[in-house]
Structure formats: C-alpha cells, structure tokens
Amino acid sequence: MNKRTIAILGATGSIGTQALDIVSRYPDRFHAVCLTAHNSSEKLFELVRKFRPACAALNIEPESIPEDVKFCQWFFGPDSTVEALKASRAQDALCAIVGIAGLDAVLTALDGCERVLLANKEALVTGGDLVTARAREKNVPLLPVDSEHSAIFQCLQARQGNPVKRLWLTCSGGALRTWTKAAMEHATVRDVLKHPTWNMGGKITVDCATMANKGLEVIEAHHLFDMPAEKINVVIHPQSVIHSMIEFDDGAVLAQMGMPDMRGPIGYAMGYPERLPYDAKPLNFYELGHLDFAAPDHDRFPCLNMAIEALKAGNGMPVIFNGANEQAVGAFLREHIPFGRIPEVIDHALQAVAPMKINTIADVYALDRAAREDAENTLRRLSC
Ligand code: NDP
Ligand code: MG
C-alpha cells in the first residue's frame, strides 16, 4: 500500500502527539512528512528522531540542532510552519496549532493539500466564511477532529438527504461544573486544569472551565455544517460518552458514542472513510449504568452565551470574542488575573471594539489586534 503523507502542525501538543500515536500504529499507512511546533525544541527533536519527517519547523530558533536530526529540512521563525508545510508537499495536514496563530497554516493547507484535518477550531471561528469558501473553491474536504464535530460528521452520514432539524453539542461542563459562582471566582490554575474526562492542552482546558470552548464549538459547528446558531443546542453531559447528536424532523435523534479518547476522532479523520482500530477502551454499558444531561447554567458560565450572541451578530464579533478570550486565558494561566475575571475581559472587548464586515484575512487580523489591545487594557486595569 502507498503510504499517505501527513503534516502534523502542532506536533508537540496534546492533539499532535495523539495523532502521532496513530501514525506509529500504522507505519505502512502513514508517513508524517512534516512536524512543527512553537518552541518545544527538545520534544520536537525526539519526534523527528522517531518519525523521520522530511521537514520540521520551530517558530523560536533553538541555539543548536543536534547532529542526528539534521537529516531533515529545518525552518525557523514566524513563517516556519507554512514554509515547512509547503516544502513537505504533504497530502494531508492535521492542523493542531492552538489559537488564531494556526489560521495561516489552515489556509496554506487548503491551498496545497488534498485534505485538511481540523483540530484548530480558533482558525475556523476567526477565519469563518473565508476558510470555508477557500475549502469549497479548492475542493478540499475539511475533516473535523474536534470530538463533537467528528460525532456530527459521522451521524450526518446516515442523513440520506433528509433535512437536519437541530444539532446537539454535548459538553462535559469542565472542571468547575459543580462549583458555586462564588467559589469559581477564585479557582486556581491547578483547579481548572483538572479536567474530569479529557486530557488536553492548557488553553482548551481553561476554555472548558469557562465554557468559552463550547461557544467556540457552536461557531465551529455553524461553519462546518452550515447551521444557524438557533439550530445548535448545547447540553451538559458530564460523562462525555455521547460526543454529539443530530435531530431530524420526525423526532429521531442520532448520537455518536464512545469512551472519551481523542484518538477516536483523530484516527477517524486520518483514515476517513475507513475506521482505524487502536487500543480504545470499549464502552461498557453495564458499567456505565446511566447517562446524565442538563441545560447549561448561563449565570455561572456567561462565556457560552457571549460566543453565541457574537455568532448571531456577525460582523467579526466572533473574532473579537476569540482574541479577547485568548488574551484573558493567557493572563489567567500566568496567574495575572483570577478565574472570575475572564468573562469580564471578553465582555468589555465585545462592547468596546467596533465590529466590521470581514472581507479579507487582513480584516480578521486587524480586528483580532483591536480585540487584544482592548483586552490588554482591561487586564492592566484588573491587575492593578
Ligand atoms: P496544545 O497546547 O497541547 O498544543 C499546541 C501545539 O501548537 C503545540 O505543538 C505548540 O507548540 C503549537 N503552537 C502553539 N502556539 C503556536 C504558534 N504561535 N505557532 C505555531 N505553533 C504553535 O494544544 P491542544 O493540542 O490541546 O489543542 C490544539 C488545537 O486543537 C486547539 O485549537 C484546540 O482547541 C483543539 N482541540 C484540542 C483538543 C484536545 O483534546 N487537546 C480537543 C479538540 C480540539 P509548542 O509545544 O512548541 O508550544
Ligand atoms: Mg470539543
């Protein structure tokens, strides 16, 4: 069998390393020809030794490159990811960079690859219609990796031309699901990073605790599946066993289920349409006993509605939401602000930054900069 070549952008992260776990289980099937990271040089050197890519990239140039990884072509600096991706001529790109920092890479992947496997939800939230238009224009499938969107994508295959009435996105509720509003105010970084069901990178784990993540996912679902915000419901489901659902006009609901393990949706996108077995823990319904569901509590988790309202308002409001959120989460992780201030930073930017019609990627970056500036001003006020 001819090996499929794949670029893993954000190879040192939670999604990147789990994708490489799938690659190592299928050495006859995949060759990871391009591996990139921001500054985790030692980790990337290890991966290069193991997976022997043709190209590798680091945004921050390390002091030296070990002799035994010099066989591959190295790229450094702010454009290194896209340069390495282009040079590798990978058939598929798994976009697993965190934040809007991955937007250029997603667009480059859509220009040059046969398929784009998308984990980097912020690229779709900010790039929005421009990203989906590029995918259509280039006729490149955008395969979802986010577990909820992978679930919906899988359920949609049973649709047979019928209209979808509603999407149901499930949500674990994050590390603070059962906390009171008063206790949440001062949740520490340690408290927040203890996610109950998923083991993920720092930024998304904080986003789960504020439910900004589910807001980003509603916007992501809107773009991937062309559904208006009004037809996307969020339901709290603490066990994270139902990954998401679609509802039809006759009341039938299809769900995709499995134990929470990101290698499921990552492997599904990599092997699509074939399923790639790995050492998945089987779902044991006898042990599960019951599944729980609840409506989201918008009073304790205001970020969810802020994102949904931003989507409804359009005019770049999701870009403002995302930029302010990225700044606020960074400040919380550096312990500059208490957890309870994150929604305030976002809300201020949504009120203060002038929305604008997005026509180009340059517009996206301009609005992102304005949102971050506003967030930085709020953060300075809050840390005095
Ligand atoms: P991590 O923080 O674990 O990894 C991020 C990766 O991106 C690392 O390889 C990092 O390199 C690289 N990176 C960070 N900043 C930059 C930058 N400015 N330029 C280039 N590369 C950069 O994140 P996750 O793997 O958790 O998440 C990745 C994406 O997937 C996010 O958009 C997230 O929302 C989404 N996602 C993640 C899930 C999960 O289970 N983790 C589930 C669903 C979606 P370095 O190590 O050098 O910093
Ligand atoms: Mg998700």
CSV table of N, CA and C and ligand atoms in Angstrom, one decimal, residues 10-16 18 36-40 59 81 96-99 101 119-122 146-147 199-202 204 213 262, ligand 1:
chain,number,residue,atom,x,y,z
A,10,GLY,N,1.7,21.5,14.9
A,10,GLY,CA,1.4,21.5,16.4
A,10,GLY,C,1.7,20.1,16.9
A,11,ALA,N,2.8,19.5,16.4
A,11,ALA,CA,3.1,18.1,16.7
A,11,ALA,C,3.4,17.8,18.1
A,12,THR,N,3.9,18.8,18.9
A,12,THR,CA,4.3,18.5,20.3
A,12,THR,C,3.1,18.7,21.2
A,13,GLY,N,1.9,19.1,20.7
A,13,GLY,CA,0.8,19.3,21.6
A,13,GLY,C,0.0,18.0,21.9
A,14,SER,N,-1.1,18.2,22.6
A,14,SER,CA,-2.0,17.1,23.0
A,14,SER,C,-2.5,16.4,21.8
A,15,ILE,N,-3.1,17.1,20.9
A,15,ILE,CA,-3.6,16.5,19.6
A,15,ILE,C,-2.5,16.0,18.8
A,16,GLY,N,-1.5,16.7,18.6
A,16,GLY,CA,-0.3,16.3,17.7
A,16,GLY,C,0.3,15.0,18.2
A,18,GLN,N,-1.1,12.7,20.0
A,18,GLN,CA,-2.1,11.6,19.9
A,18,GLN,C,-2.2,11.2,18.4
A,36,THR,N,5.7,20.2,13.1
A,36,THR,CA,6.0,21.6,13.5
A,36,THR,C,5.6,21.9,15.0
A,37,ALA,N,6.3,22.9,15.6
A,37,ALA,CA,6.0,23.3,17.0
A,37,ALA,C,6.3,24.8,17.1
A,38,HIS,N,6.0,25.3,18.3
A,38,HIS,CA,6.3,26.7,18.5
A,38,HIS,C,7.7,26.9,19.1
A,39,ASN,N,8.0,26.3,20.3
A,39,ASN,CA,9.3,26.4,20.9
A,39,ASN,C,9.7,25.2,21.6
A,40,SER,N,8.9,24.1,21.6
A,40,SER,CA,9.3,22.9,22.4
A,40,SER,C,10.4,22.1,21.6
A,59,ASN,N,9.0,27.9,15.6
A,59,ASN,CA,8.9,29.4,15.5
A,59,ASN,C,10.1,30.0,16.2
A,81,THR,N,6.1,27.4,10.0
A,81,THR,CA,5.1,26.4,9.8
A,81,THR,C,4.6,26.3,8.4
A,96,ALA,N,-3.3,21.3,14.2
A,96,ALA,CA,-3.5,21.2,15.6
A,96,ALA,C,-2.7,22.2,16.4
A,97,ILE,N,-2.5,23.4,15.8
A,97,ILE,CA,-1.9,24.6,16.5
A,97,ILE,C,-3.0,25.2,17.3
A,98,VAL,N,-2.7,25.8,18.4
A,98,VAL,CA,-3.7,26.3,19.3
A,98,VAL,C,-3.9,27.8,19.0
A,99,GLY,N,-5.1,28.3,18.8
A,99,GLY,CA,-5.4,29.7,18.7
A,99,GLY,C,-5.4,30.2,17.2
A,101,ALA,N,-3.2,31.7,15.9
A,101,ALA,CA,-1.9,31.5,15.4
A,101,ALA,C,-1.8,30.4,14.3
A,119,ALA,N,-8.3,20.4,13.8
A,119,ALA,CA,-8.5,20.5,15.3
A,119,ALA,C,-8.5,21.9,15.7
A,120,ASN,N,-7.8,22.8,15.0
A,120,ASN,CA,-7.6,24.2,15.4
A,120,ASN,C,-8.9,25.0,15.2
A,121,LYS,N,-9.8,24.9,16.2
A,121,LYS,CA,-11.2,25.5,16.0
A,121,LYS,C,-11.1,27.0,15.9
A,122,GLU,N,-10.1,27.6,16.6
A,122,GLU,CA,-10.0,29.1,16.5
A,122,GLU,C,-9.8,29.6,15.1
A,146,ASP,N,-12.3,17.9,16.2
A,146,ASP,CA,-13.0,18.2,17.4
A,146,ASP,C,-14.0,17.1,17.7
A,147,SER,N,-14.1,16.5,18.9
A,147,SER,CA,-14.9,15.3,19.1
A,147,SER,C,-16.3,15.5,18.7
A,199,ASN,N,-8.0,14.8,28.5
A,199,ASN,CA,-6.7,15.3,28.9
A,199,ASN,C,-6.2,16.1,27.7
A,200,MET,N,-6.1,17.5,27.9
A,200,MET,CA,-5.9,18.3,26.7
A,200,MET,C,-4.9,19.4,27.0
A,201,GLY,N,-4.6,20.2,26.0
A,201,GLY,CA,-3.7,21.4,26.3
A,201,GLY,C,-4.3,22.4,27.2
A,202,GLY,N,-3.4,23.3,27.8
A,202,GLY,CA,-3.8,24.2,28.8
A,202,GLY,C,-4.9,25.2,28.4
A,204,ILE,N,-7.2,25.1,26.0
A,204,ILE,CA,-8.6,24.5,25.8
A,204,ILE,C,-9.2,24.0,27.1
A,213,ASN,N,-15.1,27.3,25.4
A,213,ASN,CA,-14.9,26.3,24.4
A,213,ASN,C,-16.1,25.9,23.7
A,262,MET,N,-9.4,11.2,22.5
A,262,MET,CA,-9.3,12.0,21.2
A,262,MET,C,-8.7,11.2,20.1
B,1,NDP,P1,-1.5,22.2,23.0
B,1,NDP,O1,-1.3,23.5,23.7
B,1,NDP,O2,-1.4,20.9,23.7
B,1,NDP,O3,-0.6,22.1,21.7
B,1,NDP,C1,-0.5,23.2,20.8
B,1,NDP,C2,0.5,22.9,19.7
B,1,NDP,O4,0.6,24.1,18.8
B,1,NDP,C3,1.9,22.6,20.2
B,1,NDP,O5,2.6,21.8,19.3
B,1,NDP,C4,2.6,24.0,20.2
B,1,NDP,O6,4.0,24.0,20.1
B,1,NDP,C5,2.0,24.6,18.9
B,1,NDP,N1,1.9,26.0,18.9
B,1,NDP,C6,1.5,26.8,19.9
B,1,NDP,N2,1.5,28.1,19.6
B,1,NDP,C7,1.9,28.2,18.3
B,1,NDP,C8,2.2,29.2,17.4
B,1,NDP,N3,2.1,30.5,17.8
B,1,NDP,N4,2.7,28.9,16.2
B,1,NDP,C9,2.9,27.6,15.8
B,1,NDP,N5,2.7,26.6,16.7
B,1,NDP,C10,2.2,26.8,17.9
B,1,NDP,O7,-3.0,22.3,22.3
B,1,NDP,P2,-4.0,21.1,22.0
B,1,NDP,O8,-3.3,20.0,21.3
B,1,NDP,O9,-4.8,20.8,23.2
B,1,NDP,O10,-5.0,21.9,21.0
B,1,NDP,C11,-4.7,22.2,19.7
B,1,NDP,C12,-5.9,22.6,19.0
B,1,NDP,O11,-6.9,21.5,18.9
B,1,NDP,C13,-6.7,23.8,19.7
B,1,NDP,O12,-7.2,24.6,18.8
B,1,NDP,C14,-7.8,23.1,20.5
B,1,NDP,O13,-8.9,23.9,20.7
B,1,NDP,C15,-8.1,21.9,19.5
B,1,NDP,N6,-8.7,20.8,20.2
B,1,NDP,C16,-7.9,20.1,21.2
B,1,NDP,C17,-8.5,19.0,21.8
B,1,NDP,C18,-7.7,18.2,22.8
B,1,NDP,O14,-8.1,17.2,23.2
B,1,NDP,N7,-6.5,18.7,23.2
B,1,NDP,C19,-9.8,18.6,21.5
B,1,NDP,C20,-10.5,19.3,20.5
B,1,NDP,C21,-9.9,20.3,19.9
B,1,NDP,P3,4.9,24.1,21.5
B,1,NDP,O15,4.8,22.8,22.1
B,1,NDP,O16,6.3,24.4,21.0
B,1,NDP,O17,4.3,25.2,22.3
